[in-house]
Amino acid sequence: KAQNNLGAVYNKLGQYQEASDVLVRTTRARPEFAEAHYNLGTALYNRGQFKEAVGEFQQAVRLKQDYADAFNSLGTALYRDQQFEPAIEAYKKTLALKPAAETHNNLGTVYFRTKRYQEAAAAFKEAIRIKPDYGEAHFNLALVYVALNDRKGALDQYNKLKKLDPKLADDFFQRYIKK
């Protein structure tokens, strides 16, 4: 347990190689330790080793089937590895265990990336329902409206975004409205 905690501290400090070194030893010594697999997955993810991170997060959720944070991280690693359908399933499992605006936003991002715009809109709207001041979800919903050629919807989200996150609103304006 102490080695796992050390690995987690290295992760927090951004020392991902050190975290990986400690956590590989920890998972070899205690292969049933879900949290160590999760922390190793986090270190690997932060080093850009998405396939390897996926394996560690999968092991963590196999060992602890109600591990919402590990399912969420699995979804993110799968997304970064461009495994979109498994990412969707991981996010849905996360939401079943622990509903959160951020996870709905992540799910919406995968739907958007796969051009499933109606499902993306529903996910972003749910994120906003849970957390009305969530600027990133408003931005993403505005992008869905742009993709659907719904200028009114995009402008409505842009106007809300101006109040919530002026910098993000300006980014949206420069990239999608100004042209």
GROMACS .gro file of C-alpha atoms in nm:
model
  179
    1LYS     CA    1   0.000   0.000   0.000
    2ALA     CA    2   0.284   0.241   0.078
    3GLN     CA    3   0.434   0.182  -0.268
    4ASN     CA    4   0.097   0.252  -0.430
    5ASN     CA    5   0.070   0.575  -0.233
    6LEU     CA    6   0.421   0.672  -0.341
    7GLY     CA    7   0.326   0.608  -0.703
    8ALA     CA    8   0.014   0.822  -0.660
    9VAL     CA    9   0.227   1.105  -0.517
   10TYR     CA   10   0.467   1.081  -0.812
   11ASN     CA   11   0.163   1.107  -1.044
   12LYS     CA   12   0.042   1.420  -0.864
   13LEU     CA   13   0.390   1.571  -0.895
   14GLY     CA   14   0.398   1.498  -1.268
   15GLN     CA   15   0.684   1.251  -1.226
   16TYR     CA   16   0.524   0.983  -1.442
   17GLN     CA   17   0.833   0.775  -1.511
   18GLU     CA   18   0.903   0.742  -1.138
   19ALA     CA   19   0.536   0.662  -1.078
   20SER     CA   20   0.546   0.394  -1.348
   21ASP     CA   21   0.861   0.237  -1.204
   22VAL     CA   22   0.716   0.212  -0.852
   23LEU     CA   23   0.372   0.099  -0.967
   24VAL     CA   24   0.499  -0.172  -1.203
   25ARG     CA   25   0.678  -0.325  -0.904
   26THR     CA   26   0.364  -0.283  -0.692
   27THR     CA   27   0.132  -0.450  -0.945
   28ARG     CA   28   0.378  -0.739  -0.987
   29ALA     CA   29   0.399  -0.790  -0.612
   30ARG     CA   30   0.022  -0.750  -0.563
   31PRO     CA   31  -0.157  -0.820  -0.894
   32GLU     CA   32  -0.496  -0.809  -0.717
   33PHE     CA   33  -0.448  -0.444  -0.607
   34ALA     CA   34  -0.697  -0.250  -0.825
   35GLU     CA   35  -0.584   0.094  -0.708
   36ALA     CA   36  -0.224   0.022  -0.808
   37HIS     CA   37  -0.338  -0.076  -1.159
   38TYR     CA   38  -0.544   0.244  -1.174
   39ASN     CA   39  -0.249   0.458  -1.064
   40LEU     CA   40  -0.018   0.281  -1.311
   41GLY     CA   41  -0.275   0.342  -1.585
   42THR     CA   42  -0.278   0.710  -1.491
   43ALA     CA   43   0.102   0.732  -1.513
   44LEU     CA   44   0.106   0.554  -1.850
   45TYR     CA   45  -0.174   0.774  -1.983
   46ASN     CA   46   0.013   1.087  -1.881
   47ARG     CA   47   0.320   0.954  -2.063
   48GLY     CA   48   0.110   0.918  -2.381
   49GLN     CA   49   0.109   0.537  -2.362
   50PHE     CA   50  -0.264   0.501  -2.419
   51LYS     CA   51  -0.277   0.132  -2.518
   52GLU     CA   52  -0.080   0.034  -2.209
   53ALA     CA   53  -0.296   0.261  -1.992
   54VAL     CA   54  -0.608   0.092  -2.130
   55GLY     CA   55  -0.471  -0.245  -2.015
   56GLU     CA   56  -0.410  -0.121  -1.662
   57PHE     CA   57  -0.750   0.048  -1.634
   58GLN     CA   58  -0.916  -0.269  -1.766
   59GLN     CA   59  -0.737  -0.471  -1.500
   60ALA     CA   60  -0.847  -0.223  -1.232
   61VAL     CA   61  -1.216  -0.255  -1.330
   62ARG     CA   62  -1.189  -0.634  -1.359
   63LEU     CA   63  -1.065  -0.642  -1.001
   64LYS     CA   64  -1.309  -0.381  -0.871
   65GLN     CA   65  -1.625  -0.373  -1.081
   66ASP     CA   66  -1.770  -0.064  -0.912
   67TYR     CA   67  -1.457   0.148  -0.963
   68ALA     CA   68  -1.617   0.452  -1.130
   69ASP     CA   69  -1.296   0.656  -1.156
   70ALA     CA   70  -1.120   0.367  -1.329
   71PHE     CA   71  -1.408   0.325  -1.577
   72ASN     CA   72  -1.395   0.699  -1.651
   73SER     CA   73  -1.019   0.690  -1.703
   74LEU     CA   74  -1.061   0.380  -1.918
   75GLY     CA   75  -1.306   0.573  -2.135
   76THR     CA   76  -1.061   0.860  -2.172
   77ALA     CA   77  -0.769   0.630  -2.258
   78LEU     CA   78  -0.981   0.439  -2.510
   79TYR     CA   79  -1.089   0.768  -2.668
   80ARG     CA   80  -0.728   0.884  -2.697
   81ASP     CA   81  -0.644   0.547  -2.853
   82GLN     CA   82  -0.932   0.606  -3.099
   83GLN     CA   83  -1.132   0.308  -2.972
   84PHE     CA   84  -1.458   0.498  -2.975
   85GLU     CA   85  -1.725   0.232  -2.918
   86PRO     CA   86  -1.545   0.082  -2.616
   87ALA     CA   87  -1.494   0.438  -2.485
   88ILE     CA   88  -1.870   0.498  -2.505
   89GLU     CA   89  -1.934   0.178  -2.310
   90ALA     CA   90  -1.680   0.273  -2.042
   91TYR     CA   91  -1.839   0.618  -1.999
   92LYS     CA   92  -2.187   0.464  -1.978
   93LYS     CA   93  -2.062   0.229  -1.706
   94THR     CA   94  -1.911   0.527  -1.523
   95LEU     CA   95  -2.242   0.712  -1.540
   96ALA     CA   96  -2.430   0.409  -1.408
   97LEU     CA   97  -2.197   0.405  -1.107
   98LYS     CA   98  -2.143   0.776  -1.050
   99PRO     CA   99  -2.335   1.030  -1.262
  100ALA     CA  100  -2.131   1.346  -1.319
  101ALA     CA  101  -2.146   1.640  -1.558
  102GLU     CA  102  -1.785   1.584  -1.663
  103THR     CA  103  -1.855   1.226  -1.766
  104HIS     CA  104  -2.161   1.329  -1.968
  105ASN     CA  105  -1.937   1.586  -2.138
  106ASN     CA  106  -1.676   1.318  -2.211
  107LEU     CA  107  -1.943   1.089  -2.355
  108GLY     CA  108  -2.074   1.374  -2.569
  109THR     CA  109  -1.724   1.435  -2.700
  110VAL     CA  110  -1.699   1.075  -2.823
  111TYR     CA  111  -2.042   1.096  -2.984
  112PHE     CA  112  -1.940   1.423  -3.152
  113ARG     CA  113  -1.614   1.272  -3.277
  114THR     CA  114  -1.810   0.985  -3.432
  115LYS     CA  115  -2.062   1.227  -3.588
  116ARG     CA  116  -2.350   1.108  -3.369
  117TYR     CA  117  -2.466   1.464  -3.321
  118GLN     CA  118  -2.809   1.401  -3.165
  119GLU     CA  119  -2.657   1.175  -2.900
  120ALA     CA  120  -2.378   1.429  -2.845
  121ALA     CA  121  -2.634   1.707  -2.796
  122ALA     CA  122  -2.825   1.495  -2.542
  123ALA     CA  123  -2.506   1.421  -2.347
  124PHE     CA  124  -2.396   1.787  -2.341
  125LYS     CA  125  -2.746   1.899  -2.238
  126GLU     CA  126  -2.740   1.649  -1.951
  127ALA     CA  127  -2.399   1.782  -1.843
  128ILE     CA  128  -2.543   2.134  -1.845
  129ARG     CA  129  -2.855   2.021  -1.657
  130ILE     CA  130  -2.633   1.880  -1.380
  131LYS     CA  131  -2.389   2.173  -1.383
  132PRO     CA  132  -2.547   2.480  -1.551
  133ASP     CA  133  -2.227   2.688  -1.532
  134TYR     CA  134  -2.016   2.423  -1.710
  135GLY     CA  135  -1.859   2.634  -1.984
  136GLU     CA  136  -1.693   2.347  -2.168
  137ALA     CA  137  -2.027   2.167  -2.209
  138HIS     CA  138  -2.188   2.486  -2.345
  139PHE     CA  139  -1.896   2.522  -2.589
  140ASN     CA  140  -1.933   2.161  -2.700
  141LEU     CA  141  -2.309   2.193  -2.740
  142ALA     CA  142  -2.250   2.502  -2.954
  143LEU     CA  143  -2.016   2.291  -3.173
  144VAL     CA  144  -2.292   2.034  -3.217
  145TYR     CA  145  -2.526   2.310  -3.330
  146VAL     CA  146  -2.264   2.428  -3.580
  147ALA     CA  147  -2.233   2.072  -3.713
  148LEU     CA  148  -2.612   2.054  -3.745
  149ASN     CA  149  -2.625   2.396  -3.919
  150ASP     CA  150  -2.838   2.529  -3.633
  151ARG     CA  151  -2.709   2.886  -3.618
  152LYS     CA  152  -2.971   2.995  -3.363
  153GLY     CA  153  -2.875   2.713  -3.124
  154ALA     CA  154  -2.504   2.789  -3.168
  155LEU     CA  155  -2.558   3.161  -3.100
  156ASP     CA  156  -2.772   3.084  -2.795
  157GLN     CA  157  -2.491   2.871  -2.646
  158TYR     CA  158  -2.234   3.134  -2.745
  159ASN     CA  159  -2.431   3.402  -2.558
  160LYS     CA  160  -2.449   3.181  -2.247
  161LEU     CA  161  -2.080   3.106  -2.280
  162LYS     CA  162  -1.992   3.479  -2.289
  163LYS     CA  163  -2.124   3.508  -1.933
  164LEU     CA  164  -1.968   3.183  -1.808
  165ASP     CA  165  -1.627   3.181  -1.974
  166PRO     CA  166  -1.543   3.486  -2.187
  167LYS     CA  167  -1.214   3.336  -2.307
  168LEU     CA  168  -1.383   3.018  -2.430
  169ALA     CA  169  -1.661   3.230  -2.585
  170ASP     CA  170  -1.402   3.435  -2.771
  171ASP     CA  171  -1.235   3.117  -2.896
  172PHE     CA  172  -1.572   2.994  -3.025
  173PHE     CA  173  -1.644   3.331  -3.187
  174GLN     CA  174  -1.305   3.346  -3.363
  175ARG     CA  175  -1.329   2.989  -3.494
  176TYR     CA  176  -1.697   2.948  -3.579
  177ILE     CA  177  -1.893   3.273  -3.590
  178LYS     CA  178  -1.652   3.531  -3.730
  179LYS     CA  179  -1.599   3.342  -4.056
   0.00000   0.00000   0.00000
